[in-house]
Amino acid sequence: METIELKVNGRTRTVHCLPNATLVDVLRDHLHLTGTHIGCDTTQCGACTIHVDGDAVKACTVLAVRSDGAEIMTIEGLAENEASHPMQKAFNECHGLQCGFCTPGMIMSAVDLVNKGFASDPTAVREGLSGNICRCTGYQNIVAAVMQGASEMQEQSS
Ligand code: FES
Ligand code: FES
């Protein structure tokens, strides 16, 4: 077993895990943060997307031991003081989800796109979310949600 330390959603956590444990397994099975989903386990669907040191990362592809010391944010850490994050609110208001399985990963990717200035228009959003697969929505409402969430995030930061 390996011992690693992660700062997850602002809280320092010590985890004992197998050397081949993935980051998503550690989040879900060791820390019980099951908002991060596993859809494919092969880096295709994006359901497992989280932020590692400020970048969107597919957590099924990263060995947990490689993240030792990293700062991690999952969907559970996005809301502040129990108020939904603007991107969560926008997905809700724009009906950017149906079954919701892809939604945590979509939202984490969308927030990263906005943070990096890559959500300037619907075409850029579609391009930026090309690593996240949704089986339900047809993407129209997801793109609308990301555009609304981006504008609310920009308003909040100005
Ligand atoms: S579960 Fe990680 S990309 Fe699908
Ligand atoms: S809402 Fe069902 S997979 Fe996207």
PDB file of C-alpha atoms and ligand atoms in Angstrom:
ATOM      1  CA  MET A   1       0.000   0.000   0.000  1.00  0.00           C
ATOM      2  CA  GLU A   2       1.020   3.597  -0.664  1.00  0.00           C
ATOM      3  CA  THR A   3       0.222   6.617   1.492  1.00  0.00           C
ATOM      4  CA  ILE A   4      -0.644   9.856  -0.271  1.00  0.00           C
ATOM      5  CA  GLU A   5      -1.935  13.236   0.796  1.00  0.00           C
ATOM      6  CA  LEU A   6      -4.468  15.147  -1.278  1.00  0.00           C
ATOM      7  CA  LYS A   7      -6.166  18.464  -0.691  1.00  0.00           C
ATOM      8  CA  VAL A   8      -9.707  17.694  -1.785  1.00  0.00           C
ATOM      9  CA  ASN A   9     -12.300  20.472  -1.899  1.00  0.00           C
ATOM     10  CA  GLY A  10     -10.212  22.470   0.533  1.00  0.00           C
ATOM     11  CA  ARG A  11      -9.664  19.673   3.027  1.00  0.00           C
ATOM     12  CA  THR A  12      -6.410  17.743   3.464  1.00  0.00           C
ATOM     13  CA  ARG A  13      -6.992  13.997   3.216  1.00  0.00           C
ATOM     14  CA  THR A  14      -4.529  11.159   3.812  1.00  0.00           C
ATOM     15  CA  VAL A  15      -5.253   8.027   1.811  1.00  0.00           C
ATOM     16  CA  HIS A  16      -3.754   4.550   1.858  1.00  0.00           C
ATOM     17  CA  CYS A  17      -4.211   2.995  -1.565  1.00  0.00           C
ATOM     18  CA  LEU A  18      -2.779   0.411  -3.917  1.00  0.00           C
ATOM     19  CA  PRO A  19      -0.015   1.650  -6.232  1.00  0.00           C
ATOM     20  CA  ASN A  20      -2.268   1.033  -9.244  1.00  0.00           C
ATOM     21  CA  ALA A  21      -5.374   2.749  -7.823  1.00  0.00           C
ATOM     22  CA  THR A  22      -6.727   5.477 -10.087  1.00  0.00           C
ATOM     23  CA  LEU A  23      -7.613   8.901  -8.791  1.00  0.00           C
ATOM     24  CA  VAL A  24     -11.305   8.350  -9.491  1.00  0.00           C
ATOM     25  CA  ASP A  25     -11.250   5.119  -7.477  1.00  0.00           C
ATOM     26  CA  VAL A  26      -9.638   6.896  -4.551  1.00  0.00           C
ATOM     27  CA  LEU A  27     -12.195   9.710  -4.694  1.00  0.00           C
ATOM     28  CA  ARG A  28     -15.164   7.370  -4.915  1.00  0.00           C
ATOM     29  CA  ASP A  29     -14.089   4.342  -2.881  1.00  0.00           C
ATOM     30  CA  HIS A  30     -11.786   5.848  -0.258  1.00  0.00           C
ATOM     31  CA  LEU A  31     -13.238   9.338   0.169  1.00  0.00           C
ATOM     32  CA  HIS A  32     -16.857   8.489  -0.764  1.00  0.00           C
ATOM     33  CA  LEU A  33     -17.093  11.419  -3.186  1.00  0.00           C
ATOM     34  CA  THR A  34     -19.379   9.593  -5.579  1.00  0.00           C
ATOM     35  CA  GLY A  35     -20.415  12.693  -7.529  1.00  0.00           C
ATOM     36  CA  THR A  36     -17.497  11.935  -9.846  1.00  0.00           C
ATOM     37  CA  HIS A  37     -18.794   9.201 -12.143  1.00  0.00           C
ATOM     38  CA  ILE A  38     -17.142   6.396 -14.094  1.00  0.00           C
ATOM     39  CA  GLY A  39     -18.657   5.884 -17.527  1.00  0.00           C
ATOM     40  CA  CYS A  40     -15.961   4.152 -19.528  1.00  0.00           C
ATOM     41  CA  ASP A  41     -12.753   3.899 -17.484  1.00  0.00           C
ATOM     42  CA  THR A  42     -10.830   4.417 -20.737  1.00  0.00           C
ATOM     43  CA  THR A  43     -10.573   8.246 -21.082  1.00  0.00           C
ATOM     44  CA  GLN A  44     -13.390   8.536 -23.578  1.00  0.00           C
ATOM     45  CA  CYS A  45     -16.553   9.782 -21.887  1.00  0.00           C
ATOM     46  CA  GLY A  46     -15.439  12.560 -19.508  1.00  0.00           C
ATOM     47  CA  ALA A  47     -17.842  11.523 -16.726  1.00  0.00           C
ATOM     48  CA  CYS A  48     -14.899  11.382 -14.316  1.00  0.00           C
ATOM     49  CA  THR A  49     -13.653  14.941 -14.990  1.00  0.00           C
ATOM     50  CA  ILE A  50     -12.362  16.825 -11.941  1.00  0.00           C
ATOM     51  CA  HIS A  51      -9.895  19.673 -11.429  1.00  0.00           C
ATOM     52  CA  VAL A  52      -6.324  18.849 -10.420  1.00  0.00           C
ATOM     53  CA  ASP A  53      -4.208  21.893  -9.549  1.00  0.00           C
ATOM     54  CA  GLY A  54      -6.663  24.032 -11.517  1.00  0.00           C
ATOM     55  CA  ASP A  55      -6.861  21.942 -14.677  1.00  0.00           C
ATOM     56  CA  ALA A  56      -9.701  19.693 -15.852  1.00  0.00           C
ATOM     57  CA  VAL A  57      -8.473  16.110 -15.780  1.00  0.00           C
ATOM     58  CA  LYS A  58     -10.111  12.753 -16.494  1.00  0.00           C
ATOM     59  CA  ALA A  59      -9.585  11.063 -13.165  1.00  0.00           C
ATOM     60  CA  CYS A  60      -9.908   7.528 -14.556  1.00  0.00           C
ATOM     61  CA  THR A  61      -6.616   8.043 -16.363  1.00  0.00           C
ATOM     62  CA  VAL A  62      -4.500   9.296 -13.476  1.00  0.00           C
ATOM     63  CA  LEU A  63      -2.839   7.078 -10.912  1.00  0.00           C
ATOM     64  CA  ALA A  64      -3.647   8.363  -7.454  1.00  0.00           C
ATOM     65  CA  VAL A  65       0.012   8.153  -6.416  1.00  0.00           C
ATOM     66  CA  ARG A  66       0.890  10.583  -9.230  1.00  0.00           C
ATOM     67  CA  SER A  67      -1.427  13.119  -7.574  1.00  0.00           C
ATOM     68  CA  ASP A  68       0.280  13.032  -4.191  1.00  0.00           C
ATOM     69  CA  GLY A  69       0.253  16.601  -2.841  1.00  0.00           C
ATOM     70  CA  ALA A  70      -2.200  17.863  -5.473  1.00  0.00           C
ATOM     71  CA  GLU A  71      -5.092  20.219  -4.932  1.00  0.00           C
ATOM     72  CA  ILE A  72      -8.274  18.621  -6.189  1.00  0.00           C
ATOM     73  CA  MET A  73     -11.752  19.932  -6.735  1.00  0.00           C
ATOM     74  CA  THR A  74     -14.689  17.632  -7.407  1.00  0.00           C
ATOM     75  CA  ILE A  75     -18.295  18.487  -8.183  1.00  0.00           C
ATOM     76  CA  GLU A  76     -19.003  18.326  -4.437  1.00  0.00           C
ATOM     77  CA  GLY A  77     -16.625  21.246  -3.870  1.00  0.00           C
ATOM     78  CA  LEU A  78     -18.053  23.572  -6.503  1.00  0.00           C
ATOM     79  CA  ALA A  79     -20.949  25.038  -4.542  1.00  0.00           C
ATOM     80  CA  GLU A  80     -20.023  27.716  -2.016  1.00  0.00           C
ATOM     81  CA  ASN A  81     -21.835  28.042   1.311  1.00  0.00           C
ATOM     82  CA  GLU A  82     -24.493  25.647  -0.016  1.00  0.00           C
ATOM     83  CA  ALA A  83     -25.303  28.012  -2.910  1.00  0.00           C
ATOM     84  CA  SER A  84     -25.064  26.358  -6.312  1.00  0.00           C
ATOM     85  CA  HIS A  85     -22.183  27.422  -8.519  1.00  0.00           C
ATOM     86  CA  PRO A  86     -23.388  29.599 -11.459  1.00  0.00           C
ATOM     87  CA  MET A  87     -22.628  26.735 -13.858  1.00  0.00           C
ATOM     88  CA  GLN A  88     -24.717  24.296 -11.790  1.00  0.00           C
ATOM     89  CA  LYS A  89     -27.533  26.838 -11.717  1.00  0.00           C
ATOM     90  CA  ALA A  90     -27.318  27.323 -15.497  1.00  0.00           C
ATOM     91  CA  PHE A  91     -27.476  23.568 -16.188  1.00  0.00           C
ATOM     92  CA  ASN A  92     -30.582  23.420 -14.031  1.00  0.00           C
ATOM     93  CA  GLU A  93     -32.274  26.455 -15.600  1.00  0.00           C
ATOM     94  CA  CYS A  94     -31.401  25.543 -19.210  1.00  0.00           C
ATOM     95  CA  HIS A  95     -32.330  21.853 -18.794  1.00  0.00           C
ATOM     96  CA  GLY A  96     -28.749  20.894 -19.638  1.00  0.00           C
ATOM     97  CA  LEU A  97     -29.281  17.369 -18.351  1.00  0.00           C
ATOM     98  CA  GLN A  98     -31.661  14.461 -18.482  1.00  0.00           C
ATOM     99  CA  CYS A  99     -30.398  11.347 -16.654  1.00  0.00           C
ATOM    100  CA  GLY A 100     -27.578  13.428 -15.132  1.00  0.00           C
ATOM    101  CA  PHE A 101     -24.874  10.788 -15.461  1.00  0.00           C
ATOM    102  CA  CYS A 102     -22.573  12.957 -17.566  1.00  0.00           C
ATOM    103  CA  THR A 103     -23.443  16.165 -15.720  1.00  0.00           C
ATOM    104  CA  PRO A 104     -20.738  16.358 -13.009  1.00  0.00           C
ATOM    105  CA  GLY A 105     -18.020  15.850 -15.610  1.00  0.00           C
ATOM    106  CA  MET A 106     -19.697  18.277 -18.042  1.00  0.00           C
ATOM    107  CA  ILE A 107     -19.902  20.959 -15.377  1.00  0.00           C
ATOM    108  CA  MET A 108     -16.289  20.509 -14.235  1.00  0.00           C
ATOM    109  CA  SER A 109     -15.113  20.706 -17.860  1.00  0.00           C
ATOM    110  CA  ALA A 110     -17.337  23.738 -18.517  1.00  0.00           C
ATOM    111  CA  VAL A 111     -16.003  25.629 -15.502  1.00  0.00           C
ATOM    112  CA  ASP A 112     -12.451  24.912 -16.647  1.00  0.00           C
ATOM    113  CA  LEU A 113     -13.277  26.200 -20.143  1.00  0.00           C
ATOM    114  CA  VAL A 114     -14.661  29.437 -18.731  1.00  0.00           C
ATOM    115  CA  ASN A 115     -11.738  29.867 -16.313  1.00  0.00           C
ATOM    116  CA  LYS A 116      -9.330  29.573 -19.231  1.00  0.00           C
ATOM    117  CA  GLY A 117     -11.288  31.862 -21.568  1.00  0.00           C
ATOM    118  CA  PHE A 118     -12.285  29.080 -23.970  1.00  0.00           C
ATOM    119  CA  ALA A 119     -16.066  29.515 -23.768  1.00  0.00           C
ATOM    120  CA  SER A 120     -16.414  32.630 -25.905  1.00  0.00           C
ATOM    121  CA  ASP A 121     -19.136  31.291 -28.227  1.00  0.00           C
ATOM    122  CA  PRO A 122     -21.190  28.116 -28.831  1.00  0.00           C
ATOM    123  CA  THR A 123     -18.694  26.741 -31.342  1.00  0.00           C
ATOM    124  CA  ALA A 124     -15.836  27.103 -28.858  1.00  0.00           C
ATOM    125  CA  VAL A 125     -17.965  25.430 -26.176  1.00  0.00           C
ATOM    126  CA  ARG A 126     -18.763  22.492 -28.452  1.00  0.00           C
ATOM    127  CA  GLU A 127     -15.076  22.128 -29.265  1.00  0.00           C
ATOM    128  CA  GLY A 128     -14.073  22.460 -25.616  1.00  0.00           C
ATOM    129  CA  LEU A 129     -16.574  19.830 -24.492  1.00  0.00           C
ATOM    130  CA  SER A 130     -15.683  17.341 -27.216  1.00  0.00           C
ATOM    131  CA  GLY A 131     -14.120  15.066 -24.603  1.00  0.00           C
ATOM    132  CA  ASN A 132     -17.398  14.796 -22.673  1.00  0.00           C
ATOM    133  CA  ILE A 133     -20.082  12.464 -24.005  1.00  0.00           C
ATOM    134  CA  CYS A 134     -23.783  12.813 -23.246  1.00  0.00           C
ATOM    135  CA  ARG A 135     -26.143  10.010 -24.268  1.00  0.00           C
ATOM    136  CA  CYS A 136     -29.360  11.912 -23.564  1.00  0.00           C
ATOM    137  CA  THR A 137     -29.545  15.563 -24.394  1.00  0.00           C
ATOM    138  CA  GLY A 138     -28.313  16.063 -27.950  1.00  0.00           C
ATOM    139  CA  TYR A 139     -25.998  18.762 -26.507  1.00  0.00           C
ATOM    140  CA  GLN A 140     -28.116  21.804 -27.512  1.00  0.00           C
ATOM    141  CA  ASN A 141     -29.186  22.582 -23.963  1.00  0.00           C
ATOM    142  CA  ILE A 142     -25.739  21.796 -22.578  1.00  0.00           C
ATOM    143  CA  VAL A 143     -24.200  24.413 -24.860  1.00  0.00           C
ATOM    144  CA  ALA A 144     -26.918  26.920 -23.872  1.00  0.00           C
ATOM    145  CA  ALA A 145     -26.233  26.158 -20.206  1.00  0.00           C
ATOM    146  CA  VAL A 146     -22.494  26.677 -20.581  1.00  0.00           C
ATOM    147  CA  MET A 147     -23.038  30.011 -22.349  1.00  0.00           C
ATOM    148  CA  GLN A 148     -25.379  31.167 -19.554  1.00  0.00           C
ATOM    149  CA  GLY A 149     -23.047  29.839 -16.837  1.00  0.00           C
ATOM    150  CA  ALA A 150     -20.072  31.568 -18.484  1.00  0.00           C
ATOM    151  CA  SER A 151     -21.822  34.906 -18.512  1.00  0.00           C
ATOM    152  CA  GLU A 152     -22.879  34.544 -14.863  1.00  0.00           C
ATOM    153  CA  MET A 153     -19.340  33.539 -13.841  1.00  0.00           C
ATOM    154  CA  GLN A 154     -17.971  36.599 -15.649  1.00  0.00           C
ATOM    155  CA  GLU A 155     -20.537  38.856 -13.944  1.00  0.00           C
ATOM    156  CA  GLN A 156     -19.603  37.430 -10.536  1.00  0.00           C
ATOM    157  CA  SER A 157     -15.907  38.022 -11.097  1.00  0.00           C
ATOM    158  CA  SER A 158     -16.301  41.611 -12.389  1.00  0.00           C
TER     159      SER A 158
HETATM  160  S1  FES B   1     -14.741   7.315 -16.897  1.00  0.00           S
HETATM  161 FE1  FES B   1     -13.045   8.597 -17.268  1.00  0.00          FE
HETATM  162  S2  FES B   1     -13.320   9.294 -19.279  1.00  0.00           S
HETATM  163 FE2  FES B   1     -14.954   7.881 -18.982  1.00  0.00          FE
HETATM  164  S1  FES B   2     -27.810  13.681 -19.287  1.00  0.00           S
HETATM  165 FE1  FES B   2     -27.771  11.513 -19.535  1.00  0.00          FE
HETATM  166  S2  FES B   2     -25.774  11.136 -20.286  1.00  0.00           S
HETATM  167 FE2  FES B   2     -25.921  13.286 -20.296  1.00  0.00          FE
END
